[in-house]
Coordinates of C-alpha atoms and ligand atoms in Angstrom, one line a residue:
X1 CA -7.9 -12.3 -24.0
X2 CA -9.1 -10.9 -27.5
X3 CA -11.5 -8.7 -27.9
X4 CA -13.1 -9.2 -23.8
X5 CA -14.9 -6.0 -22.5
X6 CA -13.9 -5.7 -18.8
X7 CA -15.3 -3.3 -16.7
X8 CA -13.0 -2.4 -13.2
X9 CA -14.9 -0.8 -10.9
X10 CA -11.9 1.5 -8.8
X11 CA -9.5 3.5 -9.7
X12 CA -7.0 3.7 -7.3
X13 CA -3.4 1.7 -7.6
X14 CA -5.6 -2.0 -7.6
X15 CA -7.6 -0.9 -10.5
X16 CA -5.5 1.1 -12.3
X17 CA -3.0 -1.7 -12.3
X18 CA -5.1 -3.7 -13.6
X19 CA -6.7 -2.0 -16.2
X20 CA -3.2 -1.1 -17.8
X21 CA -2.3 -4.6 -17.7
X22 CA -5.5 -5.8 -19.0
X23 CA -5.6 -3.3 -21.9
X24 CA -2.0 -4.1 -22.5
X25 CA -2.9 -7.7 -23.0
X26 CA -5.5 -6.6 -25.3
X27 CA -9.1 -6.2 -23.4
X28 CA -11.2 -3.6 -23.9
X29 CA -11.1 -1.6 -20.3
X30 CA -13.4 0.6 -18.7
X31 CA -12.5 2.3 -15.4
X32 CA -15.7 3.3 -13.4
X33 CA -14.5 5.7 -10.4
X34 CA -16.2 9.1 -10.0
X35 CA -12.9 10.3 -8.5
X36 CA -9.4 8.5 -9.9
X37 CA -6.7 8.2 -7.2
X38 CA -8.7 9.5 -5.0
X39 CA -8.6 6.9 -2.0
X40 CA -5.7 5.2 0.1
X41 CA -3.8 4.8 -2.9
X42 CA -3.4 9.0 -2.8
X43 CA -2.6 9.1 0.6
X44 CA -0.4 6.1 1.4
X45 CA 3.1 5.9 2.8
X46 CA 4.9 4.1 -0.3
X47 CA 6.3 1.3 1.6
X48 CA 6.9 -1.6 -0.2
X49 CA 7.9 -3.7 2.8
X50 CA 6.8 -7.6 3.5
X51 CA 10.0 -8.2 6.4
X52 CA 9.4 -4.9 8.3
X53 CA 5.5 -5.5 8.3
X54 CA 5.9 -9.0 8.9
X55 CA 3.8 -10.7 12.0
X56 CA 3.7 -13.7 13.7
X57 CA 1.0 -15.7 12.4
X58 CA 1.4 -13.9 9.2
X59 CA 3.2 -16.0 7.4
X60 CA 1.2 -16.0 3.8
X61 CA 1.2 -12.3 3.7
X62 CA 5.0 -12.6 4.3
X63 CA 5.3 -14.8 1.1
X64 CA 2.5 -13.4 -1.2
X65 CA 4.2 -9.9 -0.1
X66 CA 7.6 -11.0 -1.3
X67 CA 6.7 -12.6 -4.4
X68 CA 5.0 -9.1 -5.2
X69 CA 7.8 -7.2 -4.3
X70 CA 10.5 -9.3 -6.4
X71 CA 7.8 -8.2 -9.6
X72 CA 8.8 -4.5 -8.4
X73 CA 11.5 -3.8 -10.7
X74 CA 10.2 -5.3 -13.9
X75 CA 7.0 -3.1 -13.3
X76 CA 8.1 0.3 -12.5
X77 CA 10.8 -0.4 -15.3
X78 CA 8.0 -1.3 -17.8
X79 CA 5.7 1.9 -16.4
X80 CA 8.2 4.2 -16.4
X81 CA 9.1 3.2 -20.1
X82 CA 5.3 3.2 -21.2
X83 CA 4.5 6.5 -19.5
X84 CA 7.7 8.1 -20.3
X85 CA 7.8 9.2 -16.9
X86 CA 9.4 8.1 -13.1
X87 CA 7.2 5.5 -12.0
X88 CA 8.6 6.5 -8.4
X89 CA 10.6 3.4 -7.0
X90 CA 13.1 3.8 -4.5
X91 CA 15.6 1.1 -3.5
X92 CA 17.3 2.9 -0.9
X93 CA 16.2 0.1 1.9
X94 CA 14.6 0.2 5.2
X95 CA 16.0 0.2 8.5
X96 CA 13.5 0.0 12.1
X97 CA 14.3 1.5 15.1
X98 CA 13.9 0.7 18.6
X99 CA 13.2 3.6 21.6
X100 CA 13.2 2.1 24.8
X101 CA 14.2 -1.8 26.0
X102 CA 10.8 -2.5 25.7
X103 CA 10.6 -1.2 22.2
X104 CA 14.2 -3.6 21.9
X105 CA 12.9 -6.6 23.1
X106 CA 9.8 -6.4 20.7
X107 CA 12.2 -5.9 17.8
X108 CA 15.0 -9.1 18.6
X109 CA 11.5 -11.0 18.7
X110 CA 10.9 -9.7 15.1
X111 CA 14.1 -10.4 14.3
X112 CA 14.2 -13.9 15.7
X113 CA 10.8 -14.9 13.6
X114 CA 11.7 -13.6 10.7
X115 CA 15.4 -15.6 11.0
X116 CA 13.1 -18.8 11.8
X117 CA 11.7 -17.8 8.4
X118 CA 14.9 -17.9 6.6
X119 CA 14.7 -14.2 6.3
X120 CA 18.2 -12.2 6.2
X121 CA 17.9 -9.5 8.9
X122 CA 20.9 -7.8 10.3
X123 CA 20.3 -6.5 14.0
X124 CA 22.5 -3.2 14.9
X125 CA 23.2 -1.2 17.8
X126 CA 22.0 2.4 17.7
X127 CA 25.4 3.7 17.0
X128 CA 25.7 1.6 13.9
X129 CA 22.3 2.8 12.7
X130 CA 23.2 6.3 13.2
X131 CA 26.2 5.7 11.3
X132 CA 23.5 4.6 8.0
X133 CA 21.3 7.4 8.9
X134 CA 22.9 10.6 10.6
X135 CA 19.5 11.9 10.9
X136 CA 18.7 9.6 13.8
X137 CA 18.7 10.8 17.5
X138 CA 20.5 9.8 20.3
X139 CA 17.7 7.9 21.5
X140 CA 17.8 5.4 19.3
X141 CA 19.0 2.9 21.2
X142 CA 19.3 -0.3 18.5
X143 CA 17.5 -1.4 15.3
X144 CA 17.8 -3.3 12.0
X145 CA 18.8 -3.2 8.6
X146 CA 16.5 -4.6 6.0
X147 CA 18.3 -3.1 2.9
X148 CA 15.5 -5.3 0.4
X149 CA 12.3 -3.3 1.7
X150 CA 12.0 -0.8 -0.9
X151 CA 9.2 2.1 -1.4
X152 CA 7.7 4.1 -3.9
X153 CA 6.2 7.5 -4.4
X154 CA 2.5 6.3 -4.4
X155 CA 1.7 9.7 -6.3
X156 CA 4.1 9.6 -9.1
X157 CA 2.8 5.9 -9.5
X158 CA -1.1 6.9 -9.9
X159 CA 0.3 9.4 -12.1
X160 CA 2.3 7.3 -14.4
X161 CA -0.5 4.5 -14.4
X162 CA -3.1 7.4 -15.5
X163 CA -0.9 8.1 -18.7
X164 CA -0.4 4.3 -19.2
X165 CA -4.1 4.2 -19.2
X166 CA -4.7 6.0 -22.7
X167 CA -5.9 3.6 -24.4
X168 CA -8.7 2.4 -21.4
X169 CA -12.0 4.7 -21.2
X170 CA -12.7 6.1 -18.0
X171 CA -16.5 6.5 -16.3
X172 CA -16.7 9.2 -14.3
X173 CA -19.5 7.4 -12.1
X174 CA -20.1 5.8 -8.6
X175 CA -21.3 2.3 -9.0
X176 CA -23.5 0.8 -6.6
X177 CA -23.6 -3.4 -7.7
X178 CA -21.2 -5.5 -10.0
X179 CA -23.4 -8.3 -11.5
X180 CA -22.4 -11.1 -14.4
X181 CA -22.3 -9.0 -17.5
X182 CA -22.6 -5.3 -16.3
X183 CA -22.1 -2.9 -13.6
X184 CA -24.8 -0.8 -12.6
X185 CA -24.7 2.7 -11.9
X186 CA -26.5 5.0 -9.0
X187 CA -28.5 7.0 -11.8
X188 CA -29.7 4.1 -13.1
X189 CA -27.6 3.7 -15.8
X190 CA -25.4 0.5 -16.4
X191 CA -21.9 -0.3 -18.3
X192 CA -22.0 -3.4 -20.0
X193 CA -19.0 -6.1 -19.7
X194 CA -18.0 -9.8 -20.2
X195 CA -16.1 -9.6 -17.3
X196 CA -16.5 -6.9 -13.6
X197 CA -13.7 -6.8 -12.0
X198 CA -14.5 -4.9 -8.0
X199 CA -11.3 -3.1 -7.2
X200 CA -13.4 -0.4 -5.0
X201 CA -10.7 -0.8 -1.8
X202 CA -12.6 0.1 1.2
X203 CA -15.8 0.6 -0.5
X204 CA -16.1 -3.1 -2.1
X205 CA -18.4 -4.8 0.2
X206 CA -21.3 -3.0 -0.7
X207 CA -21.0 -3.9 -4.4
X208 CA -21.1 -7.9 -4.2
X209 CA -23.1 -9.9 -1.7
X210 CA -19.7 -12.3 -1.4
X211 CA -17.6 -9.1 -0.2
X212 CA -20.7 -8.2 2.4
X213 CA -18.5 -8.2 5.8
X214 CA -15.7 -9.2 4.2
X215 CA -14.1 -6.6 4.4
X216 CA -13.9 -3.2 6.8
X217 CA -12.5 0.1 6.5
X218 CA -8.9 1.2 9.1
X219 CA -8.2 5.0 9.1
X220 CA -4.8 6.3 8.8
X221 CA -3.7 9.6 9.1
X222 CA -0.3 11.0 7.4
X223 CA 1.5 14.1 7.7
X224 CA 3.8 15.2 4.7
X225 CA 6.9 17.0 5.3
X226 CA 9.3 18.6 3.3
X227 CA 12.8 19.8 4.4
X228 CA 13.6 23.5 4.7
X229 CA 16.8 24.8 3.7
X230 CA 18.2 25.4 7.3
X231 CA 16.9 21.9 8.3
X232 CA 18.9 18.4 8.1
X233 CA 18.5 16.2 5.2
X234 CA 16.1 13.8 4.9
X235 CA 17.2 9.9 5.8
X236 CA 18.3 8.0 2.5
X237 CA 15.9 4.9 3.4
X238 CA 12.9 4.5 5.1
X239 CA 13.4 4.7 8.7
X240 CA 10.6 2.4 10.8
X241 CA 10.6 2.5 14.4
X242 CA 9.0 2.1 17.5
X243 CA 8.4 4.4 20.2
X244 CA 7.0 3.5 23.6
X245 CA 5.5 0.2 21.4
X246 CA 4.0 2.7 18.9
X247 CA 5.1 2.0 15.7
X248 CA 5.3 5.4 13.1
X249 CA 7.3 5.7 9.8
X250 CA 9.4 8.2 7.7
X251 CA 9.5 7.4 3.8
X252 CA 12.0 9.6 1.9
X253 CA 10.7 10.9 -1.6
X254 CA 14.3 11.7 -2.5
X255 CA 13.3 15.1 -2.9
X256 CA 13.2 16.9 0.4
X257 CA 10.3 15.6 0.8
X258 CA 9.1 12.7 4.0
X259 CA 6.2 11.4 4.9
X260 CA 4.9 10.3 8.2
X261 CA 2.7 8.0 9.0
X262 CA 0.6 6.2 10.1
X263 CA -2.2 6.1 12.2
X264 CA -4.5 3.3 12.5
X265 CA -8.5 3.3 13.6
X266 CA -11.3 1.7 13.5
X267 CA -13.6 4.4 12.7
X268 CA -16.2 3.0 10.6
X269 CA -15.5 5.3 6.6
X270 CA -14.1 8.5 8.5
X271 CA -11.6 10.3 6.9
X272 CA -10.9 13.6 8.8
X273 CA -7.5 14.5 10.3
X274 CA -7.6 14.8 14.2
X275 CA -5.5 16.6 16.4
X276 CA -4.5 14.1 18.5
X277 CA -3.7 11.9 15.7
X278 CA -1.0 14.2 13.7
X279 CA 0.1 15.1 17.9
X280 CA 0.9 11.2 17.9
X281 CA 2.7 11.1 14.9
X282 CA 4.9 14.6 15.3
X283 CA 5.8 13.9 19.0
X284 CA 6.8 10.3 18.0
X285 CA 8.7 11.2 14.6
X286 CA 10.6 13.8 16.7
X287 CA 12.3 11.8 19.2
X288 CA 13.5 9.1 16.8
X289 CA 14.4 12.0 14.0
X290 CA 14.9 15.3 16.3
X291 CA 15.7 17.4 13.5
X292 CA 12.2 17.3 12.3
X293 CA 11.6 20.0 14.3
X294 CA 12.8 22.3 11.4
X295 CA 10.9 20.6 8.4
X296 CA 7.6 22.4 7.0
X297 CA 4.2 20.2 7.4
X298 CA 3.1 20.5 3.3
X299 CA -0.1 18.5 4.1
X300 CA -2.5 16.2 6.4
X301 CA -4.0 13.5 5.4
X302 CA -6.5 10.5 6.3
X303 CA -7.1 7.2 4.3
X304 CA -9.0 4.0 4.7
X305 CA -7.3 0.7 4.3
X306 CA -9.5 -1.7 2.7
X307 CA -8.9 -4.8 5.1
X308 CA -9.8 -8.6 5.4
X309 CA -10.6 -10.4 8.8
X310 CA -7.0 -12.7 7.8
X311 CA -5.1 -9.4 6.2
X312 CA -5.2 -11.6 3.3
X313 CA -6.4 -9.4 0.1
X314 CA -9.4 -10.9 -1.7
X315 CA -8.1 -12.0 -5.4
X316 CA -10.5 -14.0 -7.4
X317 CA -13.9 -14.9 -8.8
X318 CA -17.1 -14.0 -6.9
X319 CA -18.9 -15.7 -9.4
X320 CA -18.9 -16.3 -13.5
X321 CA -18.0 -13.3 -14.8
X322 CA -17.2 -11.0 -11.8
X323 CA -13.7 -10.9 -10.0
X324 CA -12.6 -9.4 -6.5
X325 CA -9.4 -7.6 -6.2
X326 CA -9.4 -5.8 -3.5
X327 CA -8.8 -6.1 0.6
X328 CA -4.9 -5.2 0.3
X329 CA -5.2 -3.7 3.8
X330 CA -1.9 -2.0 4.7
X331 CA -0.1 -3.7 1.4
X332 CA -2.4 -2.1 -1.1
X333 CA 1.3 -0.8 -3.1
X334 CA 3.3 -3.6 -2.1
X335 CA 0.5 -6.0 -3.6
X336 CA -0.1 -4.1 -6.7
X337 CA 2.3 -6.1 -9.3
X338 CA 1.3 -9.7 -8.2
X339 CA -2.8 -8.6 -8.5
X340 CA -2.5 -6.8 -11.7
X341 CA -0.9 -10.4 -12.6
X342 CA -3.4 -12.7 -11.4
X343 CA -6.4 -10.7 -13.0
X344 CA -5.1 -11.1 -16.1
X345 CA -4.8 -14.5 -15.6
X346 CA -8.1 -14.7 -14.4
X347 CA -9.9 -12.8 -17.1
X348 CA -7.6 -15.3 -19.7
X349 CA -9.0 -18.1 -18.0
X350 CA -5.0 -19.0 -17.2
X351 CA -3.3 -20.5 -14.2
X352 CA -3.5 -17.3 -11.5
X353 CA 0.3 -16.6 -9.9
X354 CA -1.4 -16.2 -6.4
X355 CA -3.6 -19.5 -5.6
X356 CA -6.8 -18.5 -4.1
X357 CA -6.3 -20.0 -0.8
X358 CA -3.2 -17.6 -0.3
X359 CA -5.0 -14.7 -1.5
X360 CA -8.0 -14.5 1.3
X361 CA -10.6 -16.1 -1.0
X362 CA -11.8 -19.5 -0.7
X363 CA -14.5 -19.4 -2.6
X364 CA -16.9 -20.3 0.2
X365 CA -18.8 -17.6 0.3
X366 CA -21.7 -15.9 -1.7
Ligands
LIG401 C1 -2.4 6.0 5.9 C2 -2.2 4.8 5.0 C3 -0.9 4.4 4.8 C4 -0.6 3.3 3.9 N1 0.7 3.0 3.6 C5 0.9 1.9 2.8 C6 2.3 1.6 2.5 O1 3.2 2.2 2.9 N2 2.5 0.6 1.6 C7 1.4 -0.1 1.0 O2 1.7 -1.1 0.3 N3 0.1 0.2 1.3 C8 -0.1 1.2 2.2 N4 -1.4 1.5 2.5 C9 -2.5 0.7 2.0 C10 -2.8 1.1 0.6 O3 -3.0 2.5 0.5 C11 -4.1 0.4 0.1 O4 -4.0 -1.0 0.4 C12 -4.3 0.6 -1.4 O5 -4.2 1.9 -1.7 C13 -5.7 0.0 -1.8 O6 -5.8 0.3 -3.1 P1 -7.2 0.2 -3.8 O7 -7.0 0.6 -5.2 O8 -7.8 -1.1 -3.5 O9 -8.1 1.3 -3.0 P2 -8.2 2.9 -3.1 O10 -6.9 3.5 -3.4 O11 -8.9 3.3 -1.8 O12 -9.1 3.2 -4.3 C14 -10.4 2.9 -4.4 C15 -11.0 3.7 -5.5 O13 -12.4 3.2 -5.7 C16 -13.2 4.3 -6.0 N5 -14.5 4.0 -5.5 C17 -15.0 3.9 -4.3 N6 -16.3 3.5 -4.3 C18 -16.7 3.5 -5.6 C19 -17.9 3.1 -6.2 N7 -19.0 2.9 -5.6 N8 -17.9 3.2 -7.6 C20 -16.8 3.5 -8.3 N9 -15.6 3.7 -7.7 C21 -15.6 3.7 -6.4 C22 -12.6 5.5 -5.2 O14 -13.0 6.7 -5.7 C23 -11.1 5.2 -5.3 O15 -10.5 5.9 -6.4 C24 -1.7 2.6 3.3 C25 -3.0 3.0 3.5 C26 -3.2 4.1 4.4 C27 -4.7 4.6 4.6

C-alpha cells in the first residue's frame, strides 16, 4: 500500500483496528475521533460469541462471525507482542442457561438449528452445568456448553491497540462528512487523504449519504461487578442465560471482576443508565448466579450498538476513495479481526476476506 494517506474517521475497536493494521502494512494513518475509546467499544460485554448469538435466519452472521473468531488468536497474539501488553483474550468458553421450561424449550430450539448447521453444541442438565460452574443456582434447570465462544476484556484491547497505534497520528476532532480525498471537520477545517475510511459506529450515517438510514443506534446498559472477598468466585466462562425469555450475561475478567449485561433499546442516541434497566439486569443475574448478592457494583454503564436493518456490518466502498466499516451491531469485538483484514485489502486494491454481499453492503446504494 506504499506511501497511501488514509484517514479513519472512529476510534473505537473498528477504527483502531484498522488503523494499526493499515500502518503496519505501511499507510500513513490518521485517526479523527474527538474522544478515543469512547463509544460501545468502552462499554461492551467482551463476548466473542457467533454460536450463543446465533439466530434463525441469521445464518451469514453465523459464518462471517466464525471466520472472525478463528482470526482471534493470531490477533491478540500479534497485539499483545506489539504492545507488550495483555491484549485481553479469554478462552475459558461459554455456557447458556435455561430458567424455566419455557426458557428450555427456546434453548433445545437453539440447539437443534445450530446442530442443522453442523455446529457442535453439547446440551446439559442443570446439575451437569453446575458441576462446570459452582456459581450457578439451583434454578438453573438445564443449558449448554459451547466451550469455542471465547471473550475478551474490550478495555485491555482499546488499551493495547492505543499503544500499537504509535506510529498513526491522532486528530482530536469530530468530523461531520467523509468525501473522496478528505474528511471535513466541524470548524471548518479538513484532513486530507487518498483514501476515508468511516468507522464512526453508531454515528456513521450522518457522515456519508450511502450510510443515511443505514444504520440506527440500540442502547445497552451494563453493570460492572467485582467480587468481594466474603463473596463466591466469579464463574470461569461466560455464563449466558435466559430468564423468563430474557436473555442477560456474565463475562468473567479473570480478575474478580464480571460484567453484566445487556440491555437493549431503541432510544434514538440516548446513553443514560435507568433504573429499571440495571433493576432488570441485577434481579435477572441474581437468580441464575445467587451469590451475586455479595459482589460490589464498580460501575453503570450505557452504549449504542451501531446496527444494520440485516445485522450484517457495512464493509466496503461507498464510493472511489471512501470505505465503510462500520454497522457491527452487537458483534462489534467479535468482528474486529476479519474488518481490520478486509480494509487492508480494500485500501491495497486486494481480494477482501469478507465478499461484500456477506458483509451488509451491496453496493446499491448512494
Ligand atoms: C451494552 C453493549 C454490549 C455489547 N457487547 C458486545 C459483546 O459482548 N461482543 C461484541 O462483539 N460486541 C458487543 N457490543 C457491540 C460492540 O460494542 C460494537 O459493535 C462495537 O464497539 C462497535 O465498534 P465501533 O468502533 O464501530 O464503534 P464505537 O466503539 O462506538 O466507536 C465509535 C467512535 O467514533 C467516534 N465518533 C463518533 N462520531 C464521530 C465523528 N463525527 N467524528 C469523529 N469521531 C466520531 C466516537 O468518539 C467513538 O470513539 C456491545 C455493545 C453494547 C452497547
Amino acid at each position: 500500500m506504499g506511501e497511501s494517506r488514509v484517514a479513519v474517521i472512529g476510534g473505537g475497536v473498528i477504527g483502531l483496528s484498522c488503523a494499526w493494521r493499515l500502518a503496519d502494512d505501511g499507510a500513513d494513518v490518521t485517526v479523527v475521533d474527538p474522544e478515543p475509546a469512547s463509544g460501545a467499544s468502552w462499554v461492551a460485554g467482551g463476548m466473542l460469541a457467533p454460536v450463543t448469538e446465533a439466530w434463525p435466519g441469521e445464518e451469514r452472521l453465523l459464518e462471517l462471525g466464525s471466520r472472525s473468531l478463528r482470526r482471534w488468536p493470531g490477533f491478540a497474539s500479534r497485539l499483545t507482542a506489539a504492545a507488550g501488553m495483555d491484549a485481553g483474550l479469554q478462552t475459558g468458553g461459554t455456557v447458556v442457561a435455561a430458567m424455566d421450561s419455557a426458557d428450555r424449550a427456546e434453548l433445545d430450539g437453539l440447539a437443534a438449528h445450530l446442530r442443522r448447521l453442523g455446529r457442535d453444541v453439547n446440551a446439559l442438565p442443570g446439575r451437569e452445568l453446575r458441576r462446570l460452574e459452582p456459581a450457578l443456582g439451583p434454578n438453573v434447570r438445564a443449558g449448554l456448553a459451547v466451550p469455542g465462544d471465547l471473550s475478551v476484556d474490550n478495555r485491555a484491547l482499546l488499551v493495547a491497540l492505543r499503544a500499537v497505534c504509535d506510529r498513526v497520528k491522532f486528530v482530536a476532532a469530530k468530523a461531520c462528512a467523509a468525501r473522496p480525498g478528505s474528511v471535513e471537520l466541524v470548524d471548518g477545517s479538513a484532513v486530507d487523504a487518498d483514501v476515508v475510511v468511516v468507522a464512526a459506529g453508531a454515528w456513521s450515517a450522518a457522515l456519508h449519504p450511502a450510510l443515511a438510514g443505514r444504520l440506527r443506534p440500540v442502547k445497552g446498559e451494563i453493570v460492572r461487578l467485582r467480587a468481594r472477598p466474603s463473596a463466591l468466585p466469579p464463574p470461569a466462562r461466560t455464563v449466558r442465560a435466559l430468564v423468563s425469555g430474557r436473555p442477560v450475561y456474565l463475562v468473567p475478567r479473570g480478575d474478580g471482576r464480571l460484567v453484566l449485561g445487556a440491555t437493549q433499546y431503541e432510544a434514538g442516541f440516548d446513553i443514560e443508565v435507568t433504573v429499571g434497566g440495571v433493576r432488570d439486569l441485577l434481579r435477572d443475574a441474581e437468580q441464575v448466579m445467587p451469590g451475586l448478592a455479595e459482589y460490589a457494583i464498580e460501575e453503570l454503564s450505557a452504549g449504542l450498538r451501531p446496527v444494520t436493518p440485516d445485522n450484517l456490518p457495512v464493509i466496503g466502498e461507498l464510493e472511489p476513495g471512501v470505505l465503510a466499516a462500520t454497522g457491527h451491531g452487537r458483534n462489534g469485538l467479535l468482528l474486529a479481526p476479519i474488518t481490520a483484514d478486509a480494509v487492508v485489502a480494500l485500501v491495497r486494491g486486494a481480494a477482501s476476506p469478507v465478499p461484500t454481499e456477506a458483509a451488509g453492503w451491496d453496493g446499491a446504494a448512494g
